[in-house]
């Protein structure tokens, strides 16, 4: 199966959820550029997401989706609202969407859960998911333990439904690698943070561009909620406190409202700048359309190079 044909889009590329960042306007920009734009739900309630869906519909006639972050306190209402709104695609993250899948499928949405393990991928297939996104811990935000390189082929072998790779992909080489592992497409987030259309503070974009290979760290492992972010004053303090074994409450105090600090205020010292390890490969801020077309054309070039070397 071809992901672009299945979703009715130009490129086999899905935008990642990106809590507090991916608005209806941004999702429309990605869909208009030929990928599948997604409206994020992390940080928003059901009615706010409904408004974003309406904005997105006004800005594009292309397919788009909503990512349901399952740790969202308003998750049941959002799931119900998604049945009413009949969006083209629903992806999920940070949990298992089992209790919602049948209703979403019944009204015609394509359901593509993000999984970080083989076990969840198999469960999602049994529940009737159309495909799964296998996301490695290179990703930004909430992460699992497996890497993309190890998780993707294991999920591909374990399920019959199509697999989309996520985590550590930001150019044509990443696309080719994902296809080589058996995926039919990719989900990208970090490289889209550094786009003209991305509605984050300019300081956040520059932090992504400046970050090097080891510029991110995973905070929150001890609290059972591992989150990959760009290293800064706040994360260094957080990791120190985590190593000292301070209480969850104290750690929460440090991160309270920190994503908004990064996204809205551009506070790169104390904000939570969620980004994946591939930020070291992202060198400048560009239009979404250029990022997607360069990735796709880069993949074709890389395939020719590899073929030439193998012959
Ligand atoms: O969900 C994500 N990435 C996210 S969500 C997010 S919002 C947030 N804000 C503040 C703190 C924490 C999160 C930012 N980034 N990616 C998909 C993903 N899902 N990664 C890992 C998982 C996952 C992990 C465990 C999915 C299921 C799971 O276990 C469920 C089960 O029942 O096995």
Tab-separated table of C-alpha atoms and ligand atoms in Angstrom:
chain	number	residue	atom	x	y	z
A	1	UNK	CA	0.000	0.000	0.000
A	2	UNK	CA	1.154	3.536	-0.762
A	3	UNK	CA	0.627	5.960	2.124
A	4	UNK	CA	0.055	8.981	-0.127
A	5	UNK	CA	-2.643	7.106	-2.080
A	6	UNK	CA	-4.237	5.735	1.109
A	7	UNK	CA	-4.486	9.217	2.628
A	8	UNK	CA	-5.096	11.146	-0.620
A	9	UNK	CA	-1.986	13.315	-0.211
A	10	UNK	CA	1.083	14.101	-2.362
A	11	UNK	CA	3.964	12.826	-0.197
A	12	UNK	CA	4.109	9.812	2.167
A	13	UNK	CA	4.766	12.220	5.029
A	14	UNK	CA	2.641	12.847	8.149
A	15	UNK	CA	3.220	15.767	10.506
A	16	UNK	CA	3.701	14.815	14.168
A	17	UNK	CA	1.222	15.937	16.851
A	18	UNK	CA	3.254	18.624	18.680
A	19	UNK	CA	1.239	19.705	21.735
A	20	UNK	CA	0.509	23.438	22.093
A	21	UNK	CA	2.084	24.012	18.664
A	22	UNK	CA	0.141	22.366	15.850
A	23	UNK	CA	-2.890	24.619	15.380
A	24	UNK	CA	-5.485	24.359	12.620
A	25	UNK	CA	-3.600	26.982	10.657
A	26	UNK	CA	-0.320	25.069	10.882
A	27	UNK	CA	-1.956	21.736	10.001
A	28	UNK	CA	-3.518	23.413	6.942
A	29	UNK	CA	-0.072	24.707	5.884
A	30	UNK	CA	1.351	21.172	6.035
A	31	UNK	CA	-1.630	19.688	4.153
A	32	UNK	CA	-1.465	22.419	1.495
A	33	UNK	CA	2.255	21.631	1.076
A	34	UNK	CA	1.442	17.972	0.264
A	35	UNK	CA	1.872	16.222	3.629
A	36	UNK	CA	-0.817	15.202	6.128
A	37	UNK	CA	-1.256	18.083	8.581
A	38	UNK	CA	-2.368	17.219	12.104
A	39	UNK	CA	-4.007	19.378	14.742
A	40	UNK	CA	-2.495	18.637	18.157
A	41	UNK	CA	-4.695	18.114	21.198
A	42	UNK	CA	-2.134	18.289	24.022
A	43	UNK	CA	-2.891	21.442	26.030
A	44	UNK	CA	-6.322	22.076	24.394
A	45	UNK	CA	-9.855	21.043	25.437
A	46	UNK	CA	-12.517	19.559	23.125
A	47	UNK	CA	-14.142	22.868	22.145
A	48	UNK	CA	-10.814	24.532	21.371
A	49	UNK	CA	-9.856	21.622	19.125
A	50	UNK	CA	-13.251	21.834	17.384
A	51	UNK	CA	-12.472	25.499	16.615
A	52	UNK	CA	-9.062	24.507	15.230
A	53	UNK	CA	-10.719	21.869	13.013
A	54	UNK	CA	-13.067	24.563	11.632
A	55	UNK	CA	-10.123	26.910	10.970
A	56	UNK	CA	-8.244	24.133	9.208
A	57	UNK	CA	-11.273	23.292	7.018
A	58	UNK	CA	-11.489	26.957	6.015
A	59	UNK	CA	-7.812	27.020	4.990
A	60	UNK	CA	-7.443	23.780	3.053
A	61	UNK	CA	-9.468	21.414	0.898
A	62	UNK	CA	-6.828	18.710	1.412
A	63	UNK	CA	-7.107	15.855	3.935
A	64	UNK	CA	-5.894	16.557	7.469
A	65	UNK	CA	-6.131	14.884	10.858
A	66	UNK	CA	-6.176	15.332	14.611
A	67	UNK	CA	-3.690	13.818	17.057
A	68	UNK	CA	-5.334	12.813	20.329
A	69	UNK	CA	-2.854	12.952	23.200
A	70	UNK	CA	-4.315	10.354	25.546
A	71	UNK	CA	-2.973	11.952	28.742
A	72	UNK	CA	-5.109	15.044	28.002
A	73	UNK	CA	-7.505	15.579	30.959
A	74	UNK	CA	-10.395	16.218	28.509
A	75	UNK	CA	-9.672	13.036	26.522
A	76	UNK	CA	-13.199	11.509	26.660
A	77	UNK	CA	-14.840	14.709	25.408
A	78	UNK	CA	-12.257	15.138	22.662
A	79	UNK	CA	-12.786	11.538	21.529
A	80	UNK	CA	-16.571	12.163	21.348
A	81	UNK	CA	-16.137	15.465	19.515
A	82	UNK	CA	-13.934	13.667	16.945
A	83	UNK	CA	-16.830	11.291	16.198
A	84	UNK	CA	-19.042	14.329	15.480
A	85	UNK	CA	-16.489	16.186	13.381
A	86	UNK	CA	-15.616	13.182	11.177
A	87	UNK	CA	-12.016	14.194	10.518
A	88	UNK	CA	-10.156	12.277	7.798
A	89	UNK	CA	-7.481	10.812	10.071
A	90	UNK	CA	-7.079	10.348	13.825
A	91	UNK	CA	-3.658	9.577	15.276
A	92	UNK	CA	-3.111	9.004	18.993
A	93	UNK	CA	-0.155	9.223	21.361
A	94	UNK	CA	1.000	8.615	24.916
A	95	UNK	CA	-1.324	5.708	25.632
A	96	UNK	CA	-3.764	3.189	24.198
A	97	UNK	CA	-6.902	4.491	22.373
A	98	UNK	CA	-8.683	1.110	22.639
A	99	UNK	CA	-11.996	2.368	23.996
A	100	UNK	CA	-12.448	4.903	21.180
A	101	UNK	CA	-11.281	3.069	18.039
A	102	UNK	CA	-14.582	1.329	17.147
A	103	UNK	CA	-16.606	4.602	17.246
A	104	UNK	CA	-14.036	6.487	15.162
A	105	UNK	CA	-13.885	3.697	12.583
A	106	UNK	CA	-17.694	3.436	12.456
A	107	UNK	CA	-18.028	7.064	11.323
A	108	UNK	CA	-15.297	6.693	8.704
A	109	UNK	CA	-12.079	8.162	10.109
A	110	UNK	CA	-8.799	6.424	9.386
A	111	UNK	CA	-7.240	5.520	12.743
A	112	UNK	CA	-3.452	5.452	13.055
A	113	UNK	CA	-2.168	5.119	16.657
A	114	UNK	CA	1.421	5.992	17.563
A	115	UNK	CA	3.070	3.031	19.275
A	116	UNK	CA	6.395	2.709	21.062
A	117	UNK	CA	6.337	-1.090	21.460
A	118	UNK	CA	5.539	-4.254	19.489
A	119	UNK	CA	2.903	-5.284	22.063
A	120	UNK	CA	0.856	-2.096	21.588
A	121	UNK	CA	1.197	-2.350	17.787
A	122	UNK	CA	-0.337	-5.859	17.901
A	123	UNK	CA	-3.145	-4.688	20.186
A	124	UNK	CA	-3.907	-1.794	17.845
A	125	UNK	CA	-4.085	-4.151	14.873
A	126	UNK	CA	-6.576	-6.373	16.766
A	127	UNK	CA	-8.660	-3.261	17.581
A	128	UNK	CA	-9.021	-2.451	13.885
A	129	UNK	CA	-6.399	0.296	13.417
A	130	UNK	CA	-5.729	1.099	9.752
A	131	UNK	CA	-1.973	1.492	10.305
A	132	UNK	CA	0.434	2.258	13.153
A	133	UNK	CA	3.143	4.863	13.548
A	134	UNK	CA	6.179	3.203	15.174
A	135	UNK	CA	7.930	6.000	17.029
A	136	UNK	CA	11.484	5.635	18.323
A	137	UNK	CA	12.911	7.419	21.341
A	138	UNK	CA	14.905	9.786	19.120
A	139	UNK	CA	11.678	11.783	18.876
A	140	UNK	CA	10.893	14.958	20.724
A	141	UNK	CA	8.314	15.072	23.500
A	142	UNK	CA	6.951	11.974	25.224
A	143	UNK	CA	9.108	8.999	24.231
A	144	UNK	CA	9.375	5.236	24.637
A	145	UNK	CA	12.572	3.232	25.165
A	146	UNK	CA	13.130	1.667	21.715
A	147	UNK	CA	15.019	3.376	18.905
A	148	UNK	CA	13.480	3.846	15.452
A	149	UNK	CA	16.128	1.538	13.928
A	150	UNK	CA	15.118	-1.343	16.213
A	151	UNK	CA	11.384	-0.711	16.685
A	152	UNK	CA	10.299	-0.247	13.055
A	153	UNK	CA	11.443	-3.636	11.635
A	154	UNK	CA	10.119	-5.467	14.705
A	155	UNK	CA	6.689	-3.840	14.342
A	156	UNK	CA	6.743	-4.490	10.564
A	157	UNK	CA	7.325	-8.208	11.257
A	158	UNK	CA	4.684	-8.353	14.007
A	159	UNK	CA	1.668	-6.837	12.221
A	160	UNK	CA	-0.033	-7.090	8.815
A	161	UNK	CA	-1.235	-3.460	8.744
A	162	UNK	CA	1.026	-0.752	7.275
A	163	UNK	CA	3.712	0.813	9.466
A	164	UNK	CA	4.846	4.431	9.378
A	165	UNK	CA	8.232	5.301	10.928
A	166	UNK	CA	8.818	8.230	13.276
A	167	UNK	CA	11.747	9.500	15.281
A	168	UNK	CA	15.014	10.835	13.883
A	169	UNK	CA	13.813	11.571	10.330
A	170	UNK	CA	14.488	14.990	8.783
A	171	UNK	CA	15.782	14.458	5.237
A	172	UNK	CA	15.701	12.133	2.229
A	173	UNK	CA	18.163	9.730	3.839
A	174	UNK	CA	15.759	9.293	6.742
A	175	UNK	CA	12.898	8.506	4.370
A	176	UNK	CA	14.959	5.918	2.499
A	177	UNK	CA	16.075	4.353	5.796
A	178	UNK	CA	12.452	4.159	6.976
A	179	UNK	CA	11.375	2.447	3.734
A	180	UNK	CA	14.372	0.092	3.955
A	181	UNK	CA	13.129	-0.977	7.406
A	182	UNK	CA	9.730	-1.801	5.913
A	183	UNK	CA	7.764	1.382	6.612
A	184	UNK	CA	5.431	2.853	3.966
A	185	UNK	CA	5.896	6.445	5.115
A	186	UNK	CA	7.266	8.730	7.786
A	187	UNK	CA	6.035	11.054	10.487
A	188	UNK	CA	8.147	14.161	11.095
A	189	UNK	CA	8.027	16.844	13.768
A	190	UNK	CA	11.362	18.386	14.693
A	191	UNK	CA	12.264	19.612	11.205
A	192	UNK	CA	8.830	21.283	10.957
A	193	UNK	CA	9.498	23.293	14.133
A	194	UNK	CA	12.061	25.147	12.041
A	195	UNK	CA	9.542	26.272	9.430
A	196	UNK	CA	8.258	29.771	8.626
A	197	UNK	CA	4.672	28.666	9.243
A	198	UNK	CA	5.278	27.018	12.633
A	199	UNK	CA	3.543	29.184	15.266
A	200	UNK	CA	6.264	28.955	17.937
A	201	UNK	CA	8.408	31.815	19.212
A	202	UNK	CA	11.388	32.694	17.000
A	203	UNK	CA	13.754	31.875	19.919
A	204	UNK	CA	12.427	28.282	19.970
A	205	UNK	CA	13.097	27.950	16.210
A	206	UNK	CA	16.635	29.286	16.632
A	207	UNK	CA	17.251	26.871	19.533
A	208	UNK	CA	16.298	23.969	17.215
A	209	UNK	CA	18.618	25.292	14.485
A	210	UNK	CA	21.512	25.802	16.918
A	211	UNK	CA	21.177	22.474	18.763
A	212	UNK	CA	23.877	19.898	17.973
A	213	UNK	CA	23.913	16.100	17.989
A	214	UNK	CA	23.858	15.827	21.779
A	215	UNK	CA	21.715	18.907	22.281
A	216	UNK	CA	18.686	17.085	23.716
A	217	UNK	CA	18.048	15.115	26.900
A	218	UNK	CA	15.220	13.013	28.327
A	219	UNK	CA	13.671	14.395	31.486
A	220	UNK	CA	10.992	12.745	33.634
A	221	UNK	CA	12.173	9.116	33.449
A	222	UNK	CA	11.940	8.777	37.243
A	223	UNK	CA	8.347	10.069	37.210
A	224	UNK	CA	7.340	7.582	34.485
A	225	UNK	CA	6.805	10.335	31.899
A	226	UNK	CA	9.976	10.566	29.799
A	227	UNK	CA	10.051	13.711	27.647
A	228	UNK	CA	12.845	14.643	25.193
A	229	UNK	CA	13.689	18.341	25.177
A	230	UNK	CA	16.519	20.655	24.138
A	231	UNK	CA	18.986	20.972	27.047
A	232	UNK	CA	18.827	24.289	28.910
A	233	UNK	CA	19.037	25.732	32.436
A	234	UNK	CA	15.691	24.193	33.435
A	235	UNK	CA	16.475	20.690	32.150
A	236	UNK	CA	19.951	20.640	33.749
A	237	UNK	CA	18.354	21.565	37.086
A	238	UNK	CA	15.580	18.979	36.493
A	239	UNK	CA	18.069	16.180	35.750
A	240	UNK	CA	20.138	17.119	38.828
A	241	UNK	CA	17.037	17.052	41.031
A	242	UNK	CA	15.907	13.761	39.463
A	243	UNK	CA	19.310	12.215	40.252
A	244	UNK	CA	18.960	13.424	43.853
A	245	UNK	CA	15.608	11.655	44.060
A	246	UNK	CA	13.414	14.674	44.886
A	247	UNK	CA	9.627	14.224	44.977
A	248	UNK	CA	7.415	14.283	41.875
A	249	UNK	CA	5.722	17.404	43.234
A	250	UNK	CA	8.991	19.335	43.329
A	251	UNK	CA	9.821	18.215	39.793
A	252	UNK	CA	6.362	19.257	38.620
A	253	UNK	CA	6.844	22.712	40.134
A	254	UNK	CA	9.907	23.154	37.951
A	255	UNK	CA	8.096	22.240	34.721
A	256	UNK	CA	4.739	23.893	35.442
A	257	UNK	CA	3.660	25.766	32.320
A	258	UNK	CA	7.116	25.235	30.817
A	259	UNK	CA	5.889	24.249	27.338
A	260	UNK	CA	3.949	27.510	27.052
A	261	UNK	CA	7.030	29.389	28.292
A	262	UNK	CA	8.950	27.963	25.334
A	263	UNK	CA	6.219	28.203	22.682
A	264	UNK	CA	4.658	31.572	23.540
A	265	UNK	CA	7.277	33.519	25.528
A	266	UNK	CA	10.362	32.165	23.756
A	267	UNK	CA	11.983	31.506	27.132
A	268	UNK	CA	14.788	29.213	25.994
A	269	UNK	CA	16.359	29.034	29.486
A	270	UNK	CA	13.372	27.915	31.558
A	271	UNK	CA	10.966	26.647	28.911
A	272	UNK	CA	10.409	23.047	27.816
A	273	UNK	CA	11.653	23.031	24.213
A	274	UNK	CA	10.427	19.651	23.018
A	275	UNK	CA	12.495	18.481	20.037
A	276	UNK	CA	14.015	15.253	18.726
A	277	UNK	CA	17.676	14.243	18.448
A	278	UNK	CA	17.606	14.997	14.716
A	279	UNK	CA	17.615	18.744	15.542
A	280	UNK	CA	21.393	18.498	15.006
A	281	UNK	CA	20.634	18.043	11.279
A	282	UNK	CA	18.261	21.019	11.023
A	283	UNK	CA	20.250	24.036	9.860
A	284	UNK	CA	17.771	26.764	8.962
A	285	UNK	CA	14.165	27.954	9.080
A	286	UNK	CA	12.361	27.353	5.752
A	287	UNK	CA	8.863	27.194	4.278
A	288	UNK	CA	7.029	23.905	4.960
A	289	UNK	CA	6.600	23.314	1.207
A	290	UNK	CA	10.405	23.438	0.692
A	291	UNK	CA	11.072	21.110	3.645
A	292	UNK	CA	8.655	18.478	2.300
A	293	UNK	CA	9.675	18.690	-1.376
A	294	UNK	CA	13.412	18.608	-0.518
A	295	UNK	CA	12.888	15.540	1.684
A	296	UNK	CA	10.981	13.734	-1.050
A	297	UNK	CA	13.377	14.647	-3.861
A	298	UNK	CA	16.332	13.919	-1.561
A	299	UNK	CA	14.964	10.411	-1.018
A	300	UNK	CA	14.882	9.746	-4.769
A	301	UNK	CA	18.475	11.009	-5.117
A	302	UNK	CA	19.672	8.865	-2.213
A	303	UNK	CA	18.057	5.775	-3.728
A	304	UNK	CA	19.909	6.342	-6.995
A	305	UNK	CA	23.186	6.805	-5.124
A	306	UNK	CA	22.662	3.606	-3.114
A	307	UNK	CA	21.684	1.652	-6.213
A	308	UNK	CA	24.821	2.907	-7.974
A	309	UNK	CA	26.990	1.793	-5.070
A	310	UNK	CA	25.425	-1.661	-4.807
A	311	UNK	CA	25.614	-2.488	-8.520
B	1	LIG	O1	2.711	11.258	22.427
B	1	LIG	C1	3.804	11.406	21.914
B	1	LIG	N1	4.565	12.506	22.088
B	1	LIG	C2	4.205	13.580	22.853
B	1	LIG	S1	2.764	13.791	23.691
B	1	LIG	C3	3.293	15.264	24.255
B	1	LIG	S2	2.335	16.266	25.304
B	1	LIG	C4	3.101	16.144	26.795
B	1	LIG	N2	3.221	17.262	27.481
B	1	LIG	C5	3.811	17.267	28.678
B	1	LIG	C6	4.304	16.103	29.224
B	1	LIG	C7	4.205	14.954	28.539
B	1	LIG	C8	3.596	14.958	27.290
B	1	LIG	C9	4.518	15.538	23.777
B	1	LIG	N3	5.010	14.592	22.997
B	1	LIG	N4	4.317	10.453	21.117
B	1	LIG	C10	3.665	9.211	20.911
B	1	LIG	C11	4.111	8.216	21.914
B	1	LIG	N5	3.318	7.395	22.492
B	1	LIG	N6	5.353	8.057	22.346
B	1	LIG	C12	5.323	7.052	23.261
B	1	LIG	C13	4.022	6.646	23.349
B	1	LIG	C14	3.449	5.628	24.171
B	1	LIG	C15	4.044	5.256	25.373
B	1	LIG	C16	3.473	4.289	26.158
B	1	LIG	C17	2.268	5.023	23.781
B	1	LIG	C18	1.701	4.064	24.576
B	1	LIG	C19	2.300	3.698	25.759
B	1	LIG	O2	1.778	2.722	26.560
B	1	LIG	C20	0.414	2.453	26.473
B	1	LIG	C21	0.099	1.038	26.796
B	1	LIG	O3	-1.012	0.817	27.254
B	1	LIG	O4	0.962	0.195	26.519
